[in-house]
Amino acid sequence: MTEKRDLPEYLDPAFLRGLTQARFTRRSALQGGGLVSLGAFLAACGIGGSQKTPVSHQNWVWDKATKAGTLDFANWPLYMDKSEDANGNVTHPSLVEFTKETGIKVNYTEPIEDLAEFFAKIAPQLQAGQAIGYDIIVITNGIQLTNLMLKSWLTELDASKLPNFYKNAGQRVQNRSFDPGNRFTIPWQSGLTGIGYNPKKTGREITSFNDLFDPAFKGKVGMFTNTQETGNFTLVGMGIKPESSKPADWQKAAEKLKQQRDSGVLRKYYDQSYHTALAKGDLWVTMAWSGDIYQENLSAGNHDLKFIVPKEGGLIWTDNMCIPLNAAHPLDAITYMNYIYDPKVAAMLAEYIDYITPVPGAKAIIQQDATAATDPDTKAGLEETATSPLVFPSDSDLARTSYYRALSPAETTQWNDIFGAVILT
């Protein structure tokens, strides 16, 4: 068990154990989406890029939907609670309990390792009006999710079938900018983008987005090659809400990045290799995903690196459950979506995967489990999860985070033209 006393405030080991497990491919997917226009991406898939307003499929789906007793669930790897039975077989306790309670058998698979690849796989079937073989898919907010909604390839949810969600979900997740009113999605789990640094190199604590532009760190600052991440993070740092930002705001953010680059403060724009550069000392301070910083400390056997959400704010990304159009078992799917918003179930998931849970009430359950635990390591791990500001952020913490700007196909091209002119040249 890692000793928490040596870790910085924002580097909670219980949360970050989960964050390191499969986050690389999620971030890679966003990088891929940020490097090319959506129109080019869709052309590669053989799909037209014209924008459409999402249409409602609620009535004709839910009026005739019946329980089938089966659910086909597609998720990311290592993103579900897990245990082993006496014979060494892997089980998922929360899914077992779901089946006992509802009679619905879950065929759980983990085929989503890259959003662009997964989208390219399912898009031709959705375009043809065919079922893709999954009743629930988990998609990160960003280009692919926006396109699924614009193409009307998701089933509009029936709010009357989600009472647990509306009763127990945190206020923030009940109305996200990328899916107002939760018409098509509800959150699975969330995470953060902030700043990683080595205080032995910087000589002081890092607290502000503007520290990434400090001439004192000339040649030792890193930013991401991902135009979506870097563009949105810069908007936040400049006090601009990405969700409501306009092209003129994007241009201002790009100019700030250009000054950082041309002044020599920026070492370079990095892909996933940024955390290795930070660990080696090539970088002193950089944009970062919290899980990467934890992993570097774990690999090195020390706590030299720190992760913080700057005072101006950071980004919060969300992996979202949604029901693809023409899913075979929509009622079974929405029954499960409602089920995980029971605080007891949300606690089961949070105790294993340690992401930001969308159910604040799970905290009290985890605290109860920690009190009841007799194994010292188990007790300590549960206490860390229950008290982590990264699993249960306060309202003031969440108020300092923003979602990515939801982009139409035309806006995606404009966004990438503006930020790509600085980042990709």
Short mmCIF file of C-alpha atoms in Angstrom, two decimals, residues 20 43 57 78 87 150 203 213 219 269 389:
data_model
loop_
_atom_site.label_atom_id
_atom_site.label_comp_id
_atom_site.label_asym_id
_atom_site.label_seq_id
_atom_site.Cartn_x
_atom_site.Cartn_y
_atom_site.Cartn_z
CA THR A 20 -3.59 4.58 -15.01
CA ALA A 43 -14.60 10.52 -45.55
CA HIS A 57 -36.13 8.26 -31.44
CA LEU A 78 -10.14 -2.59 -16.92
CA ASN A 87 -11.65 -21.62 -9.42
CA LEU A 150 -25.37 14.74 -34.91
CA GLY A 203 12.16 25.36 -7.09
CA PHE A 213 4.36 30.61 -19.60
CA GLY A 219 12.82 25.42 -22.62
CA TYR A 269 4.44 19.80 -27.99
CA PRO A 389 -10.96 15.10 -3.78
#
